Every structure is written in structure tokens, then in C-alpha cells.
CSV table of C-alpha atoms and ligand atoms in Angstrom, one decimal:
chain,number,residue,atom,x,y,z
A,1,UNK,CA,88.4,14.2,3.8
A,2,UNK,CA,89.3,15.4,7.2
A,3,UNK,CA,91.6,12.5,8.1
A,4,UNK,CA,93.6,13.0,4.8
A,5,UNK,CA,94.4,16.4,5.5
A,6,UNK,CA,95.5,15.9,9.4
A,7,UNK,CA,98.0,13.5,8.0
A,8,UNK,CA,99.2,15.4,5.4
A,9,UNK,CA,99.7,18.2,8.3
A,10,UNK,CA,101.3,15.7,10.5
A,11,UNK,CA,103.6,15.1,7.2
A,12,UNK,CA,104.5,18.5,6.5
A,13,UNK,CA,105.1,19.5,10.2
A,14,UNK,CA,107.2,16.2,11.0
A,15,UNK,CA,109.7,16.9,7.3
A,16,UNK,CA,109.9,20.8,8.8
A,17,UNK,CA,110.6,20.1,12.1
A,18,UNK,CA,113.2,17.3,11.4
A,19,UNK,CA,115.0,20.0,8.9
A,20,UNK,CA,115.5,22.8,11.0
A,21,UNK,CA,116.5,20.3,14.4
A,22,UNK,CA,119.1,19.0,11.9
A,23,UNK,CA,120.6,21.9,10.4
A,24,UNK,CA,121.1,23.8,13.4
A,25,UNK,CA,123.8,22.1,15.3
A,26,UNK,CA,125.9,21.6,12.6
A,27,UNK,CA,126.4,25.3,11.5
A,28,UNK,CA,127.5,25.7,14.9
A,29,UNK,CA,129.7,23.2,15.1
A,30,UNK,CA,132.2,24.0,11.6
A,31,UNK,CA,131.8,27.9,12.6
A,32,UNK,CA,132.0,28.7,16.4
A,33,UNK,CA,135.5,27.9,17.2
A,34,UNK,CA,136.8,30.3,14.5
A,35,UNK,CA,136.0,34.0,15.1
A,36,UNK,CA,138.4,35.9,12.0
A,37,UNK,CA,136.5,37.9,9.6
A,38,UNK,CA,134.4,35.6,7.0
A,39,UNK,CA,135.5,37.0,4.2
A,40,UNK,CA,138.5,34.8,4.9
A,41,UNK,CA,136.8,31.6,5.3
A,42,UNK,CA,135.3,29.1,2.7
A,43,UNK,CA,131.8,28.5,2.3
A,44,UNK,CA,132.0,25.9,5.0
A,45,UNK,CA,133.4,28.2,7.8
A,46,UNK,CA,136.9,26.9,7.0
A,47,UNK,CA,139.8,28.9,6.9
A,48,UNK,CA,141.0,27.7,2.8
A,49,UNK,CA,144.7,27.4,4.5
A,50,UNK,CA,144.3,27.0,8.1
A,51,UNK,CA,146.6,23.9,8.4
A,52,UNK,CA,149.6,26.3,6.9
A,53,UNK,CA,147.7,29.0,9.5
A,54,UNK,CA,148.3,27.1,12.4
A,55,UNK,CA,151.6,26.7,11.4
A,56,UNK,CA,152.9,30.4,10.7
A,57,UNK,CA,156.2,31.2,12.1
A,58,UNK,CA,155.8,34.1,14.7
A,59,UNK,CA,158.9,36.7,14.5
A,60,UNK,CA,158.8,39.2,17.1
A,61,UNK,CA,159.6,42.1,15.4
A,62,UNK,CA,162.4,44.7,17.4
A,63,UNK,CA,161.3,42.3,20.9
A,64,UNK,CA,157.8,42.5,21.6
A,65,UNK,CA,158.0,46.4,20.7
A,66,UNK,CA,153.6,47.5,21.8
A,67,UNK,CA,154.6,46.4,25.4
A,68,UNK,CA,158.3,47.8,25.9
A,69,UNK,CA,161.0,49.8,24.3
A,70,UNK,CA,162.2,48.2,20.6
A,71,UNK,CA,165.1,46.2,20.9
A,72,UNK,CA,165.9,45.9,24.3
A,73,UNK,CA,166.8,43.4,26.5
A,74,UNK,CA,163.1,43.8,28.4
A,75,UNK,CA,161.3,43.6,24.7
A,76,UNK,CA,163.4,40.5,23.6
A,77,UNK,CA,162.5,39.0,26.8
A,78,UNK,CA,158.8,40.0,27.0
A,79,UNK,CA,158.7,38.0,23.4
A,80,UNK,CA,160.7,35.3,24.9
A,81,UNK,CA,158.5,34.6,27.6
A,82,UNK,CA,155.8,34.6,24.9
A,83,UNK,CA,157.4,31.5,23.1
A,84,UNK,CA,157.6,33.4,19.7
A,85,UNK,CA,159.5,32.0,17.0
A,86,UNK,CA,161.8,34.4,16.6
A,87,UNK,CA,163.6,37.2,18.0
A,88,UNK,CA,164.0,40.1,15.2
A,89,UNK,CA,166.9,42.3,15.6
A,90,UNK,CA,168.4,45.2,13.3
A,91,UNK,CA,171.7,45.7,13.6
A,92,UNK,CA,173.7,49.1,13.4
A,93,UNK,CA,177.4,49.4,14.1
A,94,UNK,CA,179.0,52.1,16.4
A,95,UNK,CA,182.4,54.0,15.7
A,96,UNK,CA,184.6,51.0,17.5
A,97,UNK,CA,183.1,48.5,14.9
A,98,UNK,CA,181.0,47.1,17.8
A,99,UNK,CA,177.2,45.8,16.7
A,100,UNK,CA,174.2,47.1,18.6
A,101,UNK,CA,170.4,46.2,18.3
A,102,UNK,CA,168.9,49.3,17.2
A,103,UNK,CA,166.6,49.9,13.5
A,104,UNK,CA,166.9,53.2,13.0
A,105,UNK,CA,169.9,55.2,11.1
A,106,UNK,CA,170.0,57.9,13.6
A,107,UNK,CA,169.1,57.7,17.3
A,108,UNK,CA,166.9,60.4,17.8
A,109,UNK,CA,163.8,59.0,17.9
A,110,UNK,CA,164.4,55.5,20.0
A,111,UNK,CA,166.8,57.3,22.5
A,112,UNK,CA,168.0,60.0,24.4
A,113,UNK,CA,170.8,60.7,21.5
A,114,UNK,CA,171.4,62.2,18.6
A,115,UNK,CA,172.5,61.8,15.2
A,116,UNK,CA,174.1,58.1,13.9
A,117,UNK,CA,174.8,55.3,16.1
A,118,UNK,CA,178.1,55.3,13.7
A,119,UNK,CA,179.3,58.4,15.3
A,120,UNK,CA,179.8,57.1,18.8
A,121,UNK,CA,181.8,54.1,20.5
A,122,UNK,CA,179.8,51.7,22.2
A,123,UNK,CA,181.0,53.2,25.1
A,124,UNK,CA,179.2,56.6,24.6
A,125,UNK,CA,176.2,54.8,23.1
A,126,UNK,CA,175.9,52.9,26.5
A,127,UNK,CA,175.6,56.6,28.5
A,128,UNK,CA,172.0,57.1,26.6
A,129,UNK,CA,169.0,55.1,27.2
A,130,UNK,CA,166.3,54.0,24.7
A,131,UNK,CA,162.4,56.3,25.7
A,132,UNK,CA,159.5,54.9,25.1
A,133,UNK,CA,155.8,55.9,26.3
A,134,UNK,CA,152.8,53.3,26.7
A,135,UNK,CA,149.7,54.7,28.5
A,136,UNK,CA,150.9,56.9,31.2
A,137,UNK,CA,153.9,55.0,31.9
A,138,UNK,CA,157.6,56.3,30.5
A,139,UNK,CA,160.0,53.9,29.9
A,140,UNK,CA,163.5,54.3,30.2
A,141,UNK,CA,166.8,51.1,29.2
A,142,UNK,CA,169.9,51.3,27.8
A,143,UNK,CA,170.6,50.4,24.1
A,144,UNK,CA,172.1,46.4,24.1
A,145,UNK,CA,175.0,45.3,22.4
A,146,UNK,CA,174.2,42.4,20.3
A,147,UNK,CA,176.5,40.4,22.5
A,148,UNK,CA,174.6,41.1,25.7
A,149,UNK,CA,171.6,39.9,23.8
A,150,UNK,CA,173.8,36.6,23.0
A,151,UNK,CA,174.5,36.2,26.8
A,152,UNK,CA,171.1,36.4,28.1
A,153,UNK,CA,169.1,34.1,25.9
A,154,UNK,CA,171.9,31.9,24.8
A,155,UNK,CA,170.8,28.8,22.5
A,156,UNK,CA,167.6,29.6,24.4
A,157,UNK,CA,165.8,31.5,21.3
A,158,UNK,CA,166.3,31.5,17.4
A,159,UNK,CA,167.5,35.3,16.6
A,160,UNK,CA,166.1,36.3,13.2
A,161,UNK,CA,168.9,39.3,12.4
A,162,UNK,CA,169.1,41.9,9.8
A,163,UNK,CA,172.5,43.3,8.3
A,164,UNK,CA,173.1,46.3,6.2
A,165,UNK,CA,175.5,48.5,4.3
A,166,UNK,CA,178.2,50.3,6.7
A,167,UNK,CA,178.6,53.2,4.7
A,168,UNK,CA,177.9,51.6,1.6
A,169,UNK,CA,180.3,48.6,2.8
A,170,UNK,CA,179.7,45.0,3.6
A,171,UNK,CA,181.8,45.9,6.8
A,172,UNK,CA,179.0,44.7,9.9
A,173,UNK,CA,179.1,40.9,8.5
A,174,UNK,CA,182.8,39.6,9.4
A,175,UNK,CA,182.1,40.8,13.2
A,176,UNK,CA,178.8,39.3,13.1
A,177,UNK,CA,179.8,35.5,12.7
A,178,UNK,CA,182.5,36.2,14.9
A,179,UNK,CA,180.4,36.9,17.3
A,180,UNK,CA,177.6,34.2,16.6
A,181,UNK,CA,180.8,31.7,16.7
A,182,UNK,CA,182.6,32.8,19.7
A,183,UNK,CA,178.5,32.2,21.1
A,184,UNK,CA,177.8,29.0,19.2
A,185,UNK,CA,175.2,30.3,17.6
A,186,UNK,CA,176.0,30.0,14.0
A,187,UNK,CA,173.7,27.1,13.6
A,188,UNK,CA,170.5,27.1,11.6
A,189,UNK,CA,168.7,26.2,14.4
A,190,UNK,CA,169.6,29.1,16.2
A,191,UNK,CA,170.0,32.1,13.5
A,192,UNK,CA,168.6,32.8,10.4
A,193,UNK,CA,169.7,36.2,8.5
A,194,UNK,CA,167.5,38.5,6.6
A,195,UNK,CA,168.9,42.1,4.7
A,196,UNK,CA,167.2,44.6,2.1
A,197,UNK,CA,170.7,44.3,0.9
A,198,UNK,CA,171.8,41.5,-1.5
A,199,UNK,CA,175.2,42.6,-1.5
A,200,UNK,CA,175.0,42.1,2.7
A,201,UNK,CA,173.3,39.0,2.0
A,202,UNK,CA,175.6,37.6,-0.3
A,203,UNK,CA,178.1,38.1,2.2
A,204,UNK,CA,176.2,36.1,4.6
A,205,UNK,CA,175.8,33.3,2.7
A,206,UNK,CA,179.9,32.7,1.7
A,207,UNK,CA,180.5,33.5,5.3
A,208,UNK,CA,177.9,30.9,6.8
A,209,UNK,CA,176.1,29.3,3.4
A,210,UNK,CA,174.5,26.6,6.0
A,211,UNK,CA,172.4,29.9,7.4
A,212,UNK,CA,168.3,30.5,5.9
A,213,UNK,CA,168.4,33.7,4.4
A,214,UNK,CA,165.3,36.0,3.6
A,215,UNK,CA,165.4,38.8,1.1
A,216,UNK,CA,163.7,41.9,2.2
A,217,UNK,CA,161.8,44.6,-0.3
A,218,UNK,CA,160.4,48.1,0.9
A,219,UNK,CA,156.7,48.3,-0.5
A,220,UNK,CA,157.6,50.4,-3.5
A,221,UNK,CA,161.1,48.0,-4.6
A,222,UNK,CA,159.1,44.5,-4.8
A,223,UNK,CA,159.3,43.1,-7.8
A,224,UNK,CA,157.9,39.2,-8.7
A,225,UNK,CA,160.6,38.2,-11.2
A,226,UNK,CA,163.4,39.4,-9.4
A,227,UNK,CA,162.0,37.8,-6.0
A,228,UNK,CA,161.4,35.2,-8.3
A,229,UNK,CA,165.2,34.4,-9.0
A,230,UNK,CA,167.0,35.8,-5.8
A,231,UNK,CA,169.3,33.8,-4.3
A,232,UNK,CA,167.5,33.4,-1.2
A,233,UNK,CA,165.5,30.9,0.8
A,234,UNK,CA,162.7,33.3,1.9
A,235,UNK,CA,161.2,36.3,0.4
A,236,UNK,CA,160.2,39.4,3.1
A,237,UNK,CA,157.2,41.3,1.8
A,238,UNK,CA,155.7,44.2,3.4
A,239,UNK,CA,151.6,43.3,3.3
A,240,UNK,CA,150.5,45.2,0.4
A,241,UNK,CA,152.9,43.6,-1.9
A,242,UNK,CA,151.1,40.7,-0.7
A,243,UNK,CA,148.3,38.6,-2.9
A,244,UNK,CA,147.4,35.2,-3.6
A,245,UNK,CA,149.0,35.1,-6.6
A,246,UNK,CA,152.6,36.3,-5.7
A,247,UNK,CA,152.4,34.1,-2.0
A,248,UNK,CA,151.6,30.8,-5.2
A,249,UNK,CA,154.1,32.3,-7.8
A,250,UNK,CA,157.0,31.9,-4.6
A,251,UNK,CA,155.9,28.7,-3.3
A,252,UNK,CA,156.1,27.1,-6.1
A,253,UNK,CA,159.7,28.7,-6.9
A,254,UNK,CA,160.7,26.8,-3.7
A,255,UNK,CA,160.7,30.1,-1.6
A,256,UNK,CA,159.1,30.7,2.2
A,257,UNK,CA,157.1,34.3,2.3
A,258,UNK,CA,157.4,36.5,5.2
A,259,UNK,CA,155.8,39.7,5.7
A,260,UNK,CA,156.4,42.7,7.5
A,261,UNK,CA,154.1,45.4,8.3
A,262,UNK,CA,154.5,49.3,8.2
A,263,UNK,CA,150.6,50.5,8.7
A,264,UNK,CA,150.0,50.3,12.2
A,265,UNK,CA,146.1,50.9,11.5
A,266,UNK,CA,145.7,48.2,9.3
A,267,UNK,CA,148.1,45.8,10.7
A,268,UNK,CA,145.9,43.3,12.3
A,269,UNK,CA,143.8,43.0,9.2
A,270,UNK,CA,146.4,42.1,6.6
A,271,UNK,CA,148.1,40.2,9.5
A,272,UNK,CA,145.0,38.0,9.2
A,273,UNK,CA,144.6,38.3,5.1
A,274,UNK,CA,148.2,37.4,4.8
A,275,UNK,CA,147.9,34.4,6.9
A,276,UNK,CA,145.1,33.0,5.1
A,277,UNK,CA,146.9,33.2,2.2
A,278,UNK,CA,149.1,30.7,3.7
A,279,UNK,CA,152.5,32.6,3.9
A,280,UNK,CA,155.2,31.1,6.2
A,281,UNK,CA,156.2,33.5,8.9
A,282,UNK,CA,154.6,37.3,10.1
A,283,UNK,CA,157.2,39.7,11.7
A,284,UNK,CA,154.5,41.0,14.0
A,285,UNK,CA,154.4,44.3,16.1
A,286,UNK,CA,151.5,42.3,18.1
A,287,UNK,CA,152.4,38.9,19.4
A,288,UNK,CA,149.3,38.2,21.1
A,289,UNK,CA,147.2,39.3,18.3
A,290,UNK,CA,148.9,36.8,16.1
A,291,UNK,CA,149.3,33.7,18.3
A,292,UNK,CA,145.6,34.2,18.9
A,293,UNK,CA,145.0,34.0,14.5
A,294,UNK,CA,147.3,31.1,14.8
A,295,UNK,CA,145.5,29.4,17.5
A,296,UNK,CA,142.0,29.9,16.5
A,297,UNK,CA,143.3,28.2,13.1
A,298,UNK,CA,144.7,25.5,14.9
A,299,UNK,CA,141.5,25.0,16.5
A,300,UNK,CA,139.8,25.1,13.0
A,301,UNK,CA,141.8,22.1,12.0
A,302,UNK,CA,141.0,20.3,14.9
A,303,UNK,CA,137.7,20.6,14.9
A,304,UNK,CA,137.1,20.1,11.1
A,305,UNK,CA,138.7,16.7,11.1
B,401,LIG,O1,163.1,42.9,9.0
B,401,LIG,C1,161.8,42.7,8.7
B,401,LIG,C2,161.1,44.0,8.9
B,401,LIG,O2,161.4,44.3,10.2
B,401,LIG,C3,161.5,45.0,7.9
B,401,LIG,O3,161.2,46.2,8.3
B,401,LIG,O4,162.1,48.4,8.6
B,401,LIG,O5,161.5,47.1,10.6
B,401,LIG,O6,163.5,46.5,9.3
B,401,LIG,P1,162.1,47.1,9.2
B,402,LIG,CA1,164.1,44.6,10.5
């Protein structure tokens, strides 16, 4: 019967038509606003932890260090007009005892000097001048005193500072809260302390116990049980240390995770792995690049509710 058929047609176009008009829109709407790598998503185009995403603390690791000359007053400012977090500084300490922003245990490779900072007063350490080179541009400061750093940003910022052994000694951590002190900085709100060292980080605490302090491991040191049981509110993990499981395994001890990164070429990619798996805070050599992960997750969350 010809009528029979041109309704069943009618039918059968109508039920296709209607499906794909329907389906369409809503793939777009749950997956456009999020543009990270799928593989990090749930079935839905969800981030699994995007509301502990959008909420990641951003540490600017040495000042915003890919724009400007590690730890100096222009790269903790850069990151300061950037409204990170956190200001990350490493502290060294010259021959007068005085405490300098500066990672490395010899100055050759930031600055125009030689050898350890330990060697020099402040003084002499103020004659050289950190070099750094981005694009064709050659970029020359001096090395800052932790107390210049103090002046200039005040209570302004929350400085996120890492002590170490002094020739084996806990001998940079007495001057330090002096200094936060005579500032008015030793307040939770405005410093937190991190070390590799727990012996440095056990001085902390009886010093200033009031004071969040993170536990750092190199890559090849982590160890779960012993992160497990430190005596220390967050654990610092360098990315390939890591996984689901050990980010779980620390939450549930009660301890934040934050991660540091060494592999500049993979960087970005675990910055965005690692935030999925819902850690706390990223010390980031990128602060764009992460404020844009956190954002887009922020914008997840909005529009999935
Ligand atoms: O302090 C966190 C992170 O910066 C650790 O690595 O070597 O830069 O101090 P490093
Ligand atoms: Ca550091």
C-alpha cells in the first residue's frame, strides 16, 4: 500500500531527524568550554576533579622565573602582578649570616659570580648581578636580600620559603624568624615554610609551630610511608612521583600535595595530569599556563551545574 509506506517514511525520517537536532547541542555544551587533553576528562567532558582544579594553589616558583631572572625583585613582582598564590623563594646565606634569595649552591650559573654564596658578605654579593637571556633580550639585576623582598611586597603577598642546612647546621632558621618578626610576617597568612630537610623543618616548627610546613622529596628520595608519617602539613612531590594513588594515600592521611617540576619539556603536561588528580598547590615555572588549567576548570564547574 503506497500510503502505508509514505507514513512509515514520514515515521522514520521524523524519529532521525529529532535524534540528531537533539544530540548535537548538548555535546557542545558539557565539552566546549574545557579545552585540556581528553584523556583527563570523564566520559561526560568533565574534568573527574575540576572543583579541587579550580581551586589549586598557584606558587610561583623562584618569581615568575620564564619572564625574568629567578628570584629577583622584577620576577617576584612580575608574579605579584599576576595575583599568584605564592611567592617561592630559596634561601642561601652569605659569610655575614645575612639570607639572600638565590636556589643554587654556587653562583655561577644565576650570576656574574663564582663559587658559594657562603663565601662572600652580602656586601660583595651585592657588586654581582643575576644574567639571564629570553629571546634576544639579556637581562641584567642584582641578587636581593630576603629583607629587601620583605620591604617591597610587605603583608602584600604570602612568601612560600625554603630553608636548608648551613654546612650541615640548622644555622639559616634563627635569622629567618627574626627577620619575618621584625616584618610582621610570621603569620600563617603571610608565610608558610617548605625544606628537603627535616632537621631544618623541625626547626621551623619549634621556632614558629603556628607556620604550614611542606616536606619536600627529590624524585629519586620519595617514599609513601615515610611521606606518610612526616610531621608535616603538606607533602612536595616532584610530578613523576605523582599518581592517583599516592595524591588518595595523603589526603586521606590529612596531608595537602604539592608538586614541583624538574622536566621543562614535559612540564605543562604533568602540570595538567597532576591537577586532575586533585593535588593542592603546583609550584609552577609557567604562571600563565597554569592559571589558564585553573580557569578553564573553573569554567567546567560552572558550566556543569
Ligand atoms: O621548593 C619547591 C621546588 O622549588 C623544589 O625544587 O630545587 O627548585 O628548590 P627546587
Ligand atoms: Ca625551592
Amino acid at each position: 500500500m503506497l500510503w502505508r509506506r509514505i507514513l512509515l517514511g514520514a515515521v522514520i525520517a521524523v524519529f532521525i531527524l529529532s535524534g540528531f537536532f537533539e544530540a548535537e547541542p548538548e555535546i557542545q555544551q558539557t565539552r566546549a568550554p574545557y579545552e585540556a587533553d581528553p584523556l583527563y576528562v570523564n566520559a561526560a567532558g568533565i574534568p573527574e576533579t575540576s572543583a579541587a582544579a579550580a581551586d589549586v594553589e598557584i606558587i610561583a616558583r623562584r618569581g615568575a622565573n620564564n619572564i625574568f631572572n629567578e628570584h629577583t625583585l622584577t620576577a617576584y613582582e612580575i608574579a605579584a602582578d599576576a595575583e599568584v598564590d605564592s611567592l617561592e623563594i630559596d634561601l642561601r646565606m652569605t659569610k655575614d649570616h645575612e639570607l639572600i634569595a638565590l636556589h643554587d649552591a654556587a653562583l655561577d650559573r644565576t650570576t656574574t659570580g663564582t663559587g658559594p654564596p657562603e663565601s662572600r658578605t652580602l656586601e660583595e654579593i651585592k657588586q654581582l648581578n643575576t644574567v639571564a637571556v629570553f629571546g634576544e633580550e639579556t637581562y641584567t639585576e642584582p641578587v636581593p636580600a630576603l629583607e629587601e623582598i620583605f620591604a617591597k611586597f610587605e603583608q602584600k603577598e604570602h612568601y612560600y620559603i625554603e630553608t636548608r642546612l648551613v654546612d650541615g647546621d640548622t644555622k639559616m632558621e634563627e635569622p629567618f624568624i627574626d627577620l619575618l618578626q621584625e616584618h610582621d610576617l610570621l603569620n600563617p597568612e603571610y608565610v608558610s615554610f617548605q625544606s628537603f630537610s627535616k632537621r631544618s623543618l623541625q626547626k621551623m616548627q619549634e621556632l614558629a609551630p603556628e607556620i604550614r610546613t611542606t616536606l619536600l622529596y627529590n624524585a629519586n628520595k620519595f617514599n609513601l610511608k615515610d611521606a606518610l608519617a612526616a610531621d608535616a602539613d603538606v607533602i612536595g612531590l616532584e610530578s613523576r612521583n605523582v599518581t592517583r594513588d599516592n595524591v588518595d594515600a595523603l589526603h586521606q592521611q590529612g596531608k595537602e600535595v604539592h608538586v614541583f617540576f624538574t622536566d621543562e619539556k614535559t612540564q605543562l603536561a604533568e602540570q595538567q595530569r597532576v591537577i586532575a588528580y586533585g593535588v593542592d598547590g603546583v609550584f609552577t615555572d609557567d604562571i600563565d599556563f597554569t592559571k589558564q588549567v585553573v580557569n578553564n576548570a573553573a569554567q567546567v564547574l560552572l558550566h556543569s551545574r
